[in-house]
Structure formats: C-alpha cells, structure tokens
Short mmCIF file of C-alpha atoms and ligand atoms in Angstrom, two decimals:
data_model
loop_
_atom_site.label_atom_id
_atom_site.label_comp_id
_atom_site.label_asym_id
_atom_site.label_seq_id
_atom_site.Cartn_x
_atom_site.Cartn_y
_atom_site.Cartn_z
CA UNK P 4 0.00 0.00 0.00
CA UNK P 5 0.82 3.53 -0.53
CA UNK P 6 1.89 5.49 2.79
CA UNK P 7 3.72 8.59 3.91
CA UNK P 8 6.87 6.78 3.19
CA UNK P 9 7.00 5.90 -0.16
CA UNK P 10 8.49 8.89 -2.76
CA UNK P 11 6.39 11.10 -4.02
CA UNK P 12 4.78 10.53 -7.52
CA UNK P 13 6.66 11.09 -10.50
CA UNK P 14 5.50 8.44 -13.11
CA UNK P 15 1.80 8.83 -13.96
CA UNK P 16 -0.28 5.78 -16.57
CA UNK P 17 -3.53 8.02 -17.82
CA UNK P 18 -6.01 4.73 -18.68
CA UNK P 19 -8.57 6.21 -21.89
CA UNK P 20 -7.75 9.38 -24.40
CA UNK P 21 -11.51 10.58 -24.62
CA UNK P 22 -12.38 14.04 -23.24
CA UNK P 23 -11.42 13.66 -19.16
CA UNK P 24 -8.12 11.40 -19.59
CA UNK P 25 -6.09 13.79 -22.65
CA UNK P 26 -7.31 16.90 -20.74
CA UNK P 27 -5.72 15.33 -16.90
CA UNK P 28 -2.53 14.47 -18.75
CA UNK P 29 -1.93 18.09 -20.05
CA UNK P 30 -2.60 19.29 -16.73
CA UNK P 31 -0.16 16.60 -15.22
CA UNK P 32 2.29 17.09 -17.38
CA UNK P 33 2.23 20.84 -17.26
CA UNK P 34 2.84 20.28 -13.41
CA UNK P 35 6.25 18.26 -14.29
CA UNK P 36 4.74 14.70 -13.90
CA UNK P 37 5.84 12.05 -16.75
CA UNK P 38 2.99 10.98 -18.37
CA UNK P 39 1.82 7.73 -20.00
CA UNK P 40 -1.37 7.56 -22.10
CA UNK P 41 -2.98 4.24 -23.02
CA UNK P 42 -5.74 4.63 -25.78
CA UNK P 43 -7.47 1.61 -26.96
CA UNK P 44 -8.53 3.20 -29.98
CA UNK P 45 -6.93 5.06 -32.77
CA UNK P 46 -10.84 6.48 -33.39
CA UNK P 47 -13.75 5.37 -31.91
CA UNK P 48 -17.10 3.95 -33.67
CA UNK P 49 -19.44 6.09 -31.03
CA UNK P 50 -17.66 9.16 -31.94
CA UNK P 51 -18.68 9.01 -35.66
CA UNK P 52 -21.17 11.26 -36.61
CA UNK P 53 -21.88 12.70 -32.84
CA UNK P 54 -21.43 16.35 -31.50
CA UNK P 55 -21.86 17.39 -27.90
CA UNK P 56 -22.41 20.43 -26.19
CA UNK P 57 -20.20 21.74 -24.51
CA UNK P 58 -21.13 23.92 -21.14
CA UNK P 59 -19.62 27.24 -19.79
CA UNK P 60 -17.59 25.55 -17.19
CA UNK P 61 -16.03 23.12 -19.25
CA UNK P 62 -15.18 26.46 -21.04
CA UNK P 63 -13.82 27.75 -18.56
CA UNK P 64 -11.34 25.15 -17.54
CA UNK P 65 -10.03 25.54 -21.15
CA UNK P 66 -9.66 28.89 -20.57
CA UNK P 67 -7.95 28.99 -17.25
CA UNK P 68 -5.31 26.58 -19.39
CA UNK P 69 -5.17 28.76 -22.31
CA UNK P 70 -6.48 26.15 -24.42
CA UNK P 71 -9.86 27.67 -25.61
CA UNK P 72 -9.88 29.04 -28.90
CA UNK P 73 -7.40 26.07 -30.25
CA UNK P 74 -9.34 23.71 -28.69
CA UNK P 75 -12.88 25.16 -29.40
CA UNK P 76 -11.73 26.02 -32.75
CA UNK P 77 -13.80 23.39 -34.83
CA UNK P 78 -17.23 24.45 -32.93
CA UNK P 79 -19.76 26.07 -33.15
CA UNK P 80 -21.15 28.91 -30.89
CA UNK P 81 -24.82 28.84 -29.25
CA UNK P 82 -26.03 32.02 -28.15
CA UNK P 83 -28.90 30.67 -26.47
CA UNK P 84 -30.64 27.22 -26.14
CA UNK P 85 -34.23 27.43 -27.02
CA UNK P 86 -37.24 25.31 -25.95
CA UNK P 87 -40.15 24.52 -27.87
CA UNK P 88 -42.83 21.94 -27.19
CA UNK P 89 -44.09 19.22 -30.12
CA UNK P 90 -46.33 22.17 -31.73
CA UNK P 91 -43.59 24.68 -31.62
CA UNK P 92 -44.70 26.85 -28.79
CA UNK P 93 -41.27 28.56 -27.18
CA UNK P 94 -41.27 27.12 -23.77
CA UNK P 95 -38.49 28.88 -22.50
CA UNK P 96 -34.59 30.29 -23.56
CA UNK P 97 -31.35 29.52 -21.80
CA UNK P 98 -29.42 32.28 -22.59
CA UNK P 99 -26.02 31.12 -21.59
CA UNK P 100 -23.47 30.47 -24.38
CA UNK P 101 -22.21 27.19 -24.80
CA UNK P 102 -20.71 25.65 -27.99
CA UNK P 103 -21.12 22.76 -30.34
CA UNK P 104 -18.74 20.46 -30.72
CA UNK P 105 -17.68 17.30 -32.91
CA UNK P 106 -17.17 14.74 -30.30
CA UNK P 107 -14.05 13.30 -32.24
CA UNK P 108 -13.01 16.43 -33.03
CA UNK P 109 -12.89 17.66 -29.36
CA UNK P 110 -10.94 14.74 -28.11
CA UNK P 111 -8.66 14.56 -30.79
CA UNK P 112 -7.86 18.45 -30.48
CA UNK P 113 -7.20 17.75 -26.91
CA UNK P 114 -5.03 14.56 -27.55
CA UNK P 115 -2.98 16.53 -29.77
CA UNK P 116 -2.64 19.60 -27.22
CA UNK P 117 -1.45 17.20 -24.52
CA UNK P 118 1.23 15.42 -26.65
CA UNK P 119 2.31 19.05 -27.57
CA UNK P 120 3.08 19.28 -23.68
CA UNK P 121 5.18 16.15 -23.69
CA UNK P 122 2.38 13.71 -22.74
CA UNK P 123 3.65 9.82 -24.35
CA UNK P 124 0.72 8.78 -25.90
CA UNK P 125 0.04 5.14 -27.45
CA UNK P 126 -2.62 3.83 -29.13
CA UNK P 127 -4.25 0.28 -29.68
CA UNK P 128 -3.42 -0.30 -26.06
CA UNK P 129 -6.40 -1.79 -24.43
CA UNK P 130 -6.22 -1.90 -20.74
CA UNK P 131 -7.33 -5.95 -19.21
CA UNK P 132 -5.31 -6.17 -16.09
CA UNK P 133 -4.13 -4.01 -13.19
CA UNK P 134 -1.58 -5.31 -10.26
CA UNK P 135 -0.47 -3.75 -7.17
CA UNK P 136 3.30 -4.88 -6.64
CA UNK P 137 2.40 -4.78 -2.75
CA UNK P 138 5.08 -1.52 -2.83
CA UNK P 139 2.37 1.09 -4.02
CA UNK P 140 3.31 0.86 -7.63
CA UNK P 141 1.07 0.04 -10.20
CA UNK P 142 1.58 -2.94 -13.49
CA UNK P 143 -0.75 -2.56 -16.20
CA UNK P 144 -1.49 -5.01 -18.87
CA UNK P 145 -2.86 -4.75 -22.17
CA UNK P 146 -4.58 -6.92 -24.49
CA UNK P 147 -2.17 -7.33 -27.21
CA UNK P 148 0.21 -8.54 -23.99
CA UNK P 149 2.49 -5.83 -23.00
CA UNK P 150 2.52 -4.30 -19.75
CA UNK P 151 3.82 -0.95 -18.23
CA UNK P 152 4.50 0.13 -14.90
CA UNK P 153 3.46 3.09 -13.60
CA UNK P 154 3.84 5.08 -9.79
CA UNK P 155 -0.20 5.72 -10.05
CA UNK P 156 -2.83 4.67 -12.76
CA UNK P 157 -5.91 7.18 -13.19
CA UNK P 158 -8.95 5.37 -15.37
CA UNK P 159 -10.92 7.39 -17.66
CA UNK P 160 -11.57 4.67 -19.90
CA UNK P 161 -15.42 5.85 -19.70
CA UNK P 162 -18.95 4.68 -18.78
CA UNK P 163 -17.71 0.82 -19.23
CA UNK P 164 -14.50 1.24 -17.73
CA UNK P 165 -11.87 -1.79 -17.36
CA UNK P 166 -9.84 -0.18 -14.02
CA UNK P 167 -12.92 0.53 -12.36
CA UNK P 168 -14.15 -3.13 -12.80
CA UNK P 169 -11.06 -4.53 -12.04
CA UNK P 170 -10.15 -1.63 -9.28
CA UNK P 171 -13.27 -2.21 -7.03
CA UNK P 172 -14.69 -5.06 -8.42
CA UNK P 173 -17.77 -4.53 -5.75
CA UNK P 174 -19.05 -1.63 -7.91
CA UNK P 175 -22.58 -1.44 -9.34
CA UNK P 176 -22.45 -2.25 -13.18
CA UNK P 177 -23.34 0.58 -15.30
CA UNK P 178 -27.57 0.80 -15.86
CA UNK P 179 -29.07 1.06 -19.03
CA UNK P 180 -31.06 4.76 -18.60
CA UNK P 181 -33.92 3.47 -20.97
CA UNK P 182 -32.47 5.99 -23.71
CA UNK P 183 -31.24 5.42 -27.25
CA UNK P 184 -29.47 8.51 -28.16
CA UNK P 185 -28.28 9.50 -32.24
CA UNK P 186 -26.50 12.35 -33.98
CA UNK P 187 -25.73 13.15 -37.42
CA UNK P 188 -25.56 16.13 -39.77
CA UNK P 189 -28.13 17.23 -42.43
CA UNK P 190 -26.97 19.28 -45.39
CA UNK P 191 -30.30 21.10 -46.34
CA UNK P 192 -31.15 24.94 -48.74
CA UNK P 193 -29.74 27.25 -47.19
CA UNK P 194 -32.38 29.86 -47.21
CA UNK P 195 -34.71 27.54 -45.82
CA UNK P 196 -32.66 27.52 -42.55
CA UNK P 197 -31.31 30.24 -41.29
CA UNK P 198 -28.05 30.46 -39.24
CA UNK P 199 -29.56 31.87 -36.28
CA UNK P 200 -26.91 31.01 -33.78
CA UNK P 201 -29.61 29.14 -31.89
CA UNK P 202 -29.26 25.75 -30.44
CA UNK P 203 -33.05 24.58 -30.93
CA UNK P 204 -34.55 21.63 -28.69
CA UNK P 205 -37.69 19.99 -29.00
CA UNK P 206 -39.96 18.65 -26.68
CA UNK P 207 -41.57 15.93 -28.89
CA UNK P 208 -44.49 13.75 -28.40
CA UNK P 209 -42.29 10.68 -28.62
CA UNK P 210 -38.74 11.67 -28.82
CA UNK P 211 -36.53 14.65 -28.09
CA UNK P 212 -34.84 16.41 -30.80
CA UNK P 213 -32.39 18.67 -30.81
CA UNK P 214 -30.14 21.11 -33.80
CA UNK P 215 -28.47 23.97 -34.64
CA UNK P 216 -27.80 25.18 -38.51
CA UNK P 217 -24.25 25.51 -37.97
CA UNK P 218 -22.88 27.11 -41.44
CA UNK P 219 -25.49 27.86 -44.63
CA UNK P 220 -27.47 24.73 -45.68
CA UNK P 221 -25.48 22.35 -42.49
CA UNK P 222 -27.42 20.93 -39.39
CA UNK P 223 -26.20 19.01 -36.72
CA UNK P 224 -28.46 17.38 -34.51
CA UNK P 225 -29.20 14.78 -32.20
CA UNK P 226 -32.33 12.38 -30.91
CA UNK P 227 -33.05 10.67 -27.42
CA UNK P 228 -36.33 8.61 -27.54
CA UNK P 229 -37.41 5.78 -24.99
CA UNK P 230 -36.85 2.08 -25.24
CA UNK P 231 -37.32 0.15 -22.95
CA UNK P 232 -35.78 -3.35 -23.73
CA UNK P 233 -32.04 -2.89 -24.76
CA UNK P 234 -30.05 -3.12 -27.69
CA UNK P 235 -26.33 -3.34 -27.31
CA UNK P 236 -24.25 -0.43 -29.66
CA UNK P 237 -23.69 -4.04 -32.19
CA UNK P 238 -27.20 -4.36 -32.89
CA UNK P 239 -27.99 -0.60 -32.98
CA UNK P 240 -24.98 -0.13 -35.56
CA UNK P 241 -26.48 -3.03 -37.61
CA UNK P 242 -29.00 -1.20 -38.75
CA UNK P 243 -28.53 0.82 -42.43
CA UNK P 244 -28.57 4.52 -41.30
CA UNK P 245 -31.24 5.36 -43.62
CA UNK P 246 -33.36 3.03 -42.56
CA UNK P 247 -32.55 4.23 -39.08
CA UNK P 248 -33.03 8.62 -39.91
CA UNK P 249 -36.84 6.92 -41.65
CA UNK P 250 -37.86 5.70 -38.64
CA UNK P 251 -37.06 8.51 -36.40
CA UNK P 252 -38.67 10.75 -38.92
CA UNK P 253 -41.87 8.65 -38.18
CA UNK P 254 -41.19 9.03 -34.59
CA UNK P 255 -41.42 12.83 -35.46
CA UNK P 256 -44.03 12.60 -37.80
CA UNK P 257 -46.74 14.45 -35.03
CA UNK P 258 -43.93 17.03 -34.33
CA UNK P 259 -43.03 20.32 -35.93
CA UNK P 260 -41.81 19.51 -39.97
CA UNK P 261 -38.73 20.75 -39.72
CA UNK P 262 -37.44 17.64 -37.78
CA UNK P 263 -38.68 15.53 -40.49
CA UNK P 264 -36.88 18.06 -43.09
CA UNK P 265 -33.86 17.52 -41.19
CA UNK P 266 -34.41 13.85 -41.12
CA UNK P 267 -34.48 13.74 -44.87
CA UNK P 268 -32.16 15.45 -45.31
CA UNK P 269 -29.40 13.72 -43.72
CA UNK P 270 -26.16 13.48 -44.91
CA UNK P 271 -23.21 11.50 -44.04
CA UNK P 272 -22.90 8.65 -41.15
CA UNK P 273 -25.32 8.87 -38.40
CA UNK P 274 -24.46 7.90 -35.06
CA UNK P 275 -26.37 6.10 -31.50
CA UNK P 276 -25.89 4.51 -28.66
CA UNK P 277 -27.69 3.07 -25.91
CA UNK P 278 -27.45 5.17 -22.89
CA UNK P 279 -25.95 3.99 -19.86
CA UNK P 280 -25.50 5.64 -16.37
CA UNK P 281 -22.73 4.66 -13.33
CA UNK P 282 -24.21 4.43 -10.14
CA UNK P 283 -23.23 6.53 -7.43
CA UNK P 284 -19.98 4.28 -6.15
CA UNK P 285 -19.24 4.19 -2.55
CA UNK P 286 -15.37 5.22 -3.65
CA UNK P 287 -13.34 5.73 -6.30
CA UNK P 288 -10.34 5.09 -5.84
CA UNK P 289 -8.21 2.60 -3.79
CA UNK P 290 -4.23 2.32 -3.02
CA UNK P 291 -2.49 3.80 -5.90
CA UNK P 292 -5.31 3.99 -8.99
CA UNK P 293 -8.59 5.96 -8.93
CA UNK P 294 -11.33 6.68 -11.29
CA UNK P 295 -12.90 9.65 -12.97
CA UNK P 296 -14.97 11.41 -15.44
CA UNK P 297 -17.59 9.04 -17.26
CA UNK P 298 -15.62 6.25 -15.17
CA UNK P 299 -16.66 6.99 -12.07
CA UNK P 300 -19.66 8.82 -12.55
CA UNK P 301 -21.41 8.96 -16.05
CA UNK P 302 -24.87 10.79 -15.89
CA UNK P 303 -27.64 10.73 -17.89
CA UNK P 304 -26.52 13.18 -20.85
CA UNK P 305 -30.11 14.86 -20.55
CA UNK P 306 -28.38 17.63 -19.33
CA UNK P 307 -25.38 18.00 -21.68
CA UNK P 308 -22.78 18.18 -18.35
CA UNK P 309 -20.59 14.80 -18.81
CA UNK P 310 -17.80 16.50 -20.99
CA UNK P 311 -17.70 19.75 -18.78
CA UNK P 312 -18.08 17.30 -15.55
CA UNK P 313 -15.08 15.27 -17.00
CA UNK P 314 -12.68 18.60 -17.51
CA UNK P 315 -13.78 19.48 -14.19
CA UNK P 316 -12.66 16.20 -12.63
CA UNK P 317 -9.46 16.56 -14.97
CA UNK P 318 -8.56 20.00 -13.59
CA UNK P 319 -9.24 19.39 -9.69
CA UNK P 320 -7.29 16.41 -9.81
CA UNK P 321 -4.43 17.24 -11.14
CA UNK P 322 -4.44 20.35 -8.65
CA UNK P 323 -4.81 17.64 -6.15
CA UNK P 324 -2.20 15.58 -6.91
CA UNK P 325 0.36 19.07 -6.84
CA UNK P 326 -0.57 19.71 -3.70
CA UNK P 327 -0.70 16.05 -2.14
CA UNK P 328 1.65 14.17 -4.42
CA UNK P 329 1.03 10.55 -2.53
CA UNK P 330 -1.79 9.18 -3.72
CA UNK P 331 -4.11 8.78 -0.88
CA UNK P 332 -4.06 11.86 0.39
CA UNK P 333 -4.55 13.19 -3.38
CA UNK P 334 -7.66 11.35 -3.87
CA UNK P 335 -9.16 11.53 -0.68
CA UNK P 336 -8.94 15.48 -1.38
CA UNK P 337 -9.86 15.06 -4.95
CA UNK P 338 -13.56 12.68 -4.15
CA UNK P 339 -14.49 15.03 -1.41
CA UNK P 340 -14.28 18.31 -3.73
CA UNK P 341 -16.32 16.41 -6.43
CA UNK P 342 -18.81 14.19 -4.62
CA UNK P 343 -21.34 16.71 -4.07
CA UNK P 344 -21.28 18.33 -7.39
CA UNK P 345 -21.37 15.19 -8.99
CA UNK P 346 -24.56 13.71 -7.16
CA UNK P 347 -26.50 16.97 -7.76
CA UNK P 348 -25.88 17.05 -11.17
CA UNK P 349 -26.52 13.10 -11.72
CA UNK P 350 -29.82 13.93 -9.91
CA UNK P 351 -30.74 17.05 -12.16
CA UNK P 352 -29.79 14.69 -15.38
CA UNK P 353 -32.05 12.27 -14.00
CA UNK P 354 -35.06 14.83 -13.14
CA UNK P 355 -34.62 16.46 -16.67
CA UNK P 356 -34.61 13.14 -18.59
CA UNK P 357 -38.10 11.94 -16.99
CA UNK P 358 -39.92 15.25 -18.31
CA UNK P 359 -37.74 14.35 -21.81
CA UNK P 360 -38.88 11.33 -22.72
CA UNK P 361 -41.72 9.86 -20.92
CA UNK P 362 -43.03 6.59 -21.60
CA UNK P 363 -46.43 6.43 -20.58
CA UNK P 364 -49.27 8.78 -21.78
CA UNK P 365 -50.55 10.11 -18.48
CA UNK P 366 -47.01 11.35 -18.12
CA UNK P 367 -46.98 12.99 -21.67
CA UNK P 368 -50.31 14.93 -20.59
CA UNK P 369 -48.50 16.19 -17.50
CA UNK P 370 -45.24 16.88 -18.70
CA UNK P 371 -47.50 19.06 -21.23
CA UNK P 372 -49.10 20.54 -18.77
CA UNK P 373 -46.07 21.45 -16.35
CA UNK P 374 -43.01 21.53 -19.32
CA UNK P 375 -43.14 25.31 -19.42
CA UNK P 376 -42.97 25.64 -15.68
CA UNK P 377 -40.59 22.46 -15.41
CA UNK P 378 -38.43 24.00 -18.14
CA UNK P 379 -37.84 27.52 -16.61
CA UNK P 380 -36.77 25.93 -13.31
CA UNK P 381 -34.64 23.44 -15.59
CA UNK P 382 -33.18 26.66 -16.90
CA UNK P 383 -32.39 27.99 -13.32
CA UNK P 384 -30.82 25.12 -11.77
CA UNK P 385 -28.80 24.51 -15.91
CA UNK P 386 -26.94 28.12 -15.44
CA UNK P 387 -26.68 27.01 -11.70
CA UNK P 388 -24.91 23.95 -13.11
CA UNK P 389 -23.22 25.99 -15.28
CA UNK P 390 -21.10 28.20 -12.48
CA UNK P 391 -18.04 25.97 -11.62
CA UNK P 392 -15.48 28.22 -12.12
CA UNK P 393 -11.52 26.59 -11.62
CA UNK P 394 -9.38 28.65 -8.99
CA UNK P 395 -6.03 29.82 -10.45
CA UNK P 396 -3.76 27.22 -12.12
CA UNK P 397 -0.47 26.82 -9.85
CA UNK P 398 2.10 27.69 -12.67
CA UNK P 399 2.50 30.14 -15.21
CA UNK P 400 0.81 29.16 -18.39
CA UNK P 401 2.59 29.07 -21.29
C1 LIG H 6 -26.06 10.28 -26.23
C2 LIG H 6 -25.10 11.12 -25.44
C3 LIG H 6 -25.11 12.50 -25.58
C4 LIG H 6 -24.24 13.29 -24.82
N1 LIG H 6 -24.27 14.64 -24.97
C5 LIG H 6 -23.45 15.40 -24.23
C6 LIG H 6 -23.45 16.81 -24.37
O1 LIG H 6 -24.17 17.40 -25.18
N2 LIG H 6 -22.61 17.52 -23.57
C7 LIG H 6 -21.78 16.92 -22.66
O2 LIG H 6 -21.05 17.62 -21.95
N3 LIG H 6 -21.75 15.59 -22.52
C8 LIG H 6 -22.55 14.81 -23.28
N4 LIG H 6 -22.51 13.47 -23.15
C9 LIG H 6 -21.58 12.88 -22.17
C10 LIG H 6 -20.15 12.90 -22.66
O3 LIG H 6 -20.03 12.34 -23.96
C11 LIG H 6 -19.28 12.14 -21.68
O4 LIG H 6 -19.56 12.56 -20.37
C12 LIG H 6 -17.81 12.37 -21.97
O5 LIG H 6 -17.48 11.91 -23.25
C13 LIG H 6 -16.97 11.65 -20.92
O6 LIG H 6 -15.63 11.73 -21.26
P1 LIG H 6 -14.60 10.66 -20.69
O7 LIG H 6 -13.31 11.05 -21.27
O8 LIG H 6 -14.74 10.57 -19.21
O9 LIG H 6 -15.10 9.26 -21.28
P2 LIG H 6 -15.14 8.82 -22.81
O10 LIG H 6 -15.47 9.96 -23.69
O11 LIG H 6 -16.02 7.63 -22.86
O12 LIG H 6 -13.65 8.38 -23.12
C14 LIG H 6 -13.12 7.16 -22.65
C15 LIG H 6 -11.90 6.78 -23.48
O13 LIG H 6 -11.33 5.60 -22.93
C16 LIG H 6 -11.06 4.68 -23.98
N5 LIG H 6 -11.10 3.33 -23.39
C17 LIG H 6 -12.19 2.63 -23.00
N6 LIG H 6 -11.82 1.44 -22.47
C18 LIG H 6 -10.47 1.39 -22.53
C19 LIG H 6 -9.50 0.43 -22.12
N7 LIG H 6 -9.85 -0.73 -21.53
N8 LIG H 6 -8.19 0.69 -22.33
C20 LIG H 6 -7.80 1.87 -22.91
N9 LIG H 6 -8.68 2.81 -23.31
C21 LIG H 6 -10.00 2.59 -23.12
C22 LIG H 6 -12.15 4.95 -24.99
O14 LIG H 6 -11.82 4.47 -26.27
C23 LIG H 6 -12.26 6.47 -24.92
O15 LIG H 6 -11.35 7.12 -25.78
C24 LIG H 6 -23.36 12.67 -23.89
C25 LIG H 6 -23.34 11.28 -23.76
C26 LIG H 6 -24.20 10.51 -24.53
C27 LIG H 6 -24.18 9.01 -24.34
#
C-alpha cells in the first residue's frame, strides 16, 4: 500500500484518451509529472457522426489553461438554447453560451494539445489487467500482452471502464437509462434555414430532438427517444442509417416539420448509442489507482454536463495531486471536492430526462401541462450547473 513513506509521484499511466483522460494528462504534465497515455482506440465507432455540447464551465477550464480558442476552434457557438414543445410553442430560452462540438473532433484536439506538452501517448493499447506490486506501484497489462508500470494509474476509460471493474470489483455495473441517443448532420437549402446562432430543442411527443444550422445549408443534430428493452451499440450499428433517420422521422411525424426536413435530409454517417449511467460508487479510488470522469460517474446526458463534468474532474485532480503528491491523500482530497457536485448534477440529469422522454401517456399529458414551468426551473438550476469556475492554475501558463 501507498503510505507517507513511499516517494512522491513522478511516473503517472492516464487509462482512456476521450475528453477527461487527454485533458488530466496536459494538466499533469504541465505540473512536471511524466505521463503515460494508453488509448485503446486510434478512433472510436461512437464518436462518428456525434457532436456534444459543450457547457460554460467546461469552457472555462479551457480557458484557465489557455487552451480555448485552439481547442474550441472546430465548434460552433450557441447564443442561447431554445425550448419549444411538439407544436412549436417557445417554452423557455437559456441564454447562456455554450458551444457545439464534434465529439471526435474535441478529443482529438485535446489529444494533440497534450502530446504538444510532452504527454507519451500510445494507441491500440487496451487496458485488461491491473496489479499492485504490494510496494504502491502500479503494473498494467494490455490486451495485445504488454505491460507498463506506472507510480499511479488514473482510469478514464469511460462509462464501461476496465480499471474501475477490475479496481473495485464490488461496484454497481453501469444501468441502461432506458435511452437510445443518435447524432448526425443534415446538409439542407440554405435559405430555408437560417443560421440563427440558436441551439433549438424539442420537446416531442415521442422523442426529443435537438439542432443547430451551424454554417449555410449544415445541421447538426441529435435524438433521445425511450426504449425500454435494450439493444447493445452491435445491434444498434447493424441497422442501415437510412433506414434508421426513416424511422425517427416517423417518430417525429406528429412534431413540428422541420425535424422531419432535417431527417431527410441527412447526410453523411449517423451515429447512436444506448445510454448507460454509473451508479453513485461508494469510492473511487483505492491504493495507488482511482477513477474519474464518465468512469466513475457517467450521468444521464439529458443535461449535456458529462464533458464539462469530466474537464472538471481533470482539472481538480491534477491540482490535487500538486498539492498532495502521494496518492491517498490526493484522492481523498480530490472525491471530497467532487462528490457533491457530482450527485446533484446526476440527480438534475435524471429529473430532466423523466420530463424528456416519458413513456407512458398520463405522463406525456402532465409533462405538457407542467413543461413550461418544469423547463424555466430546468433553466435555473442549468446556469446554476453551469457556475463551476476553476481557482487559479499553480504555474504560469505558457
Ligand atoms: C447520447 C449522449 C449524448 C451526450 N451529450 C453530451 C453533451 O451534449 N454535452 C456533454 O457535456 N456531454 C454529453 N454526453 C456525455 C459525454 O459524452 C461524456 O460525459 C464524456 O465523453 C466523458 O468523457 P470521458 O473522457 O470521461 O469518457 P469517454 O469519452 O467515454 O472516453 C473514454 C476513453 O477511454 C477509452 N477506453 C475505453 N476502455 C479502454 C481500455 N480498456 N483501455 C484503454 N482505453 C480505453 C475509450 O476508447 C475512450 O477514448 C453525452 C453522452 C451521450 C451518451
């Protein structure tokens, strides 16, 4: 086990390149650590075709780095989220800026930004085994059979994460939320959309729909419906993607047209997933490895937070591990600065998906009846979401 007495860290393995793990290894190696980071992809499947949103915080943890604008550089600015219900009544406006973002785009801007700060990254290295040598190092093992060795080993290998399973093997499995989300891009006239700046949502009668028209004649946009019994990602990605954009346009079909127009008008691969949540876990870390972002805490993406949660958790734990460099201590400071946030804003994601995407038609007449009420509290507690701010990073930034 890791105690007092054994040296302080200096070699760090980062377990996952996606959005939390590229953005901790900057940070780490900005603060002098050496750092090691194990991708099991050189480009993942889920990625294809799928933009997020990303909040103010998670801008502002870019910012405080110096990374914005390069990082940000491939999105696309919201001035305002918008609300309408399935006959196009404006429910409500969020007028906080966030931006748009290719999801493969984002991670592979930040990939390249931590290499650039002398972060060893290797791909087609998929983490299956994780040993303590009983003298608070770690030994990692991959599944084309090397290993590495490593002082600590931080897992942000996501919502199915191999060092959490294998870390505290006692943790809840991930749950299936119920929700199939998808995400493409349209190409439609360009004077029949205009680029408003607007990131438009739509309370549908059996779906939610969300796009913005993000250049003359593009739309990106994305879908969360119900289902109840689940398919894996294999059988979802099965299916031919027209075939798939036709039957969400029938999903839409008592909706406003123009997510039908969209529909048809899709262009280029189109991608979804079943949705998947992490329990709350009673830790997350133990001896000299510890989880974070969508590994130790993925929430229901209702609320567009997990990327801006998972830059968060990147930024206070590399702080963290400056100040504390043994690992326990580091941890134990790093879990109780997140715990809270993290719960309330699993529990918001939760609250805000029910009113999305009910099931059962007694539901859809009272979400009707409360959505616009429901929606301007959703937009209170959202910018309340919204206000992590990081304190000053330690060094100068360069
Ligand atoms: C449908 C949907 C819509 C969403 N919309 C938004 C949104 O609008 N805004 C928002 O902020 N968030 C959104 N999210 C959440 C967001 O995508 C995640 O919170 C975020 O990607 C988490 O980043 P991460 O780096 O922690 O995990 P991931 O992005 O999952 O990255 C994990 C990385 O680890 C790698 N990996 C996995 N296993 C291994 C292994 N064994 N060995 C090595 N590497 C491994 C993966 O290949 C991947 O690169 C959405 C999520 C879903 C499902």
């Amino acid at each position: 086990m890791t105690n007092e007495k054994t040296p302080p860290i200096r070699r760090v393995a980062v377990v996952g390149a996606g959005i939390t793990g590229s953005l901790l290894s900057l940070c780490l190696a900005r603060l002098g650590f050496e750092v090691n980071l194990y991708e099991a992809y050189v480009r993942r499947a889920q990625d294809v075709g799928s933009f997020l949103n990303l909040a103010p915080n998670g801008r502002a943890v870019l910012e405080r780095l110096g990374l914005a604008d390069r990082i940000l550089e491939q999105g696309v600015v919201a001035t305002s989220i918008d609300f309408t219900n399935h006959r196009g009544r404006q429910l409500a406006r969020n007028p906080e800026r966030t931006t748009n973002i290719m999801r493969g785009e984002l991670s592979g801007a930040l990939r390249e930004a931590a290499t650039d700060n002398g972060v060893k990254l290797q791909t087609g290295k998929r983490l299956v085994a994780l040993d303590d040598d009983g003298d608070g190092h770690r030994r990692i093992g991959f599944e084309d059979g090397t290993h590495a060795e490593a002082d600590i080993v931080l897992g942000c290998d996501g919502v199915n994460s191999a060092v959490r399973r294998l870390l505290l093997p006692d943790a809840p499995r991930p749950a299936y939320t119920e929700v199939v989300g998808s995400g493409g891009r349209s190409e439609i006239g360009a004077a029949e959309l205009p680029v408003d700046g607007r990131f438009h949502m739509v309370f549908g009668l059996r779906g939610f729909f969300g796009y913005q028209v993000v250049s003359p004649g593009v739309v990106w946009w994305f879908e969360n419906h119900q289902e109840t019994r689940e398919r894996t990602f294999a059988e979802l990605a099965e299916i031919d993607d027209a075939r798939w954009v036709a039957g969400l346009a029938d999903r839409h079909r008592p909706d406003p047209a123009v997510i039908r127009r969209i529909l048809n008008a899709s262009a280029g691969p189109v991608g979804r997933w079943p949705v998947h949540e992490v329990p709350p876990l009673d830790t997350w870390h133990r001896g000299s490895a510890a989880v974070l972002g969508d590994a130790a805490h993925a929430v229901a993406p209702h609320l567009g937070a997990g990327a801006a949660l998972g830059m968060e958790d990147a930024y206070e734990l590399a702080l963290a591990l400056h100040e504390h460099p043994r690992a326990p201590r580091a941890f134990a400071a790093f879990e109780e600065s997140r715990r809270d946030r993290v719960a309330a804003m699993a529990k918001q994601a939760r609250q805000t998906g029910a009113v999305m995407t009910p099931d059962r038609w007694i539901t859809r007449v009272i979400r009707d009846l409360m959505l616009p009420m429901a929606i301007k509290q959703g937009v209170r507690k959202g910018t309340e979401a919204y206000s992590y701010r990081p304190s000053p990073w330690p060094l100068p930034v360069v």
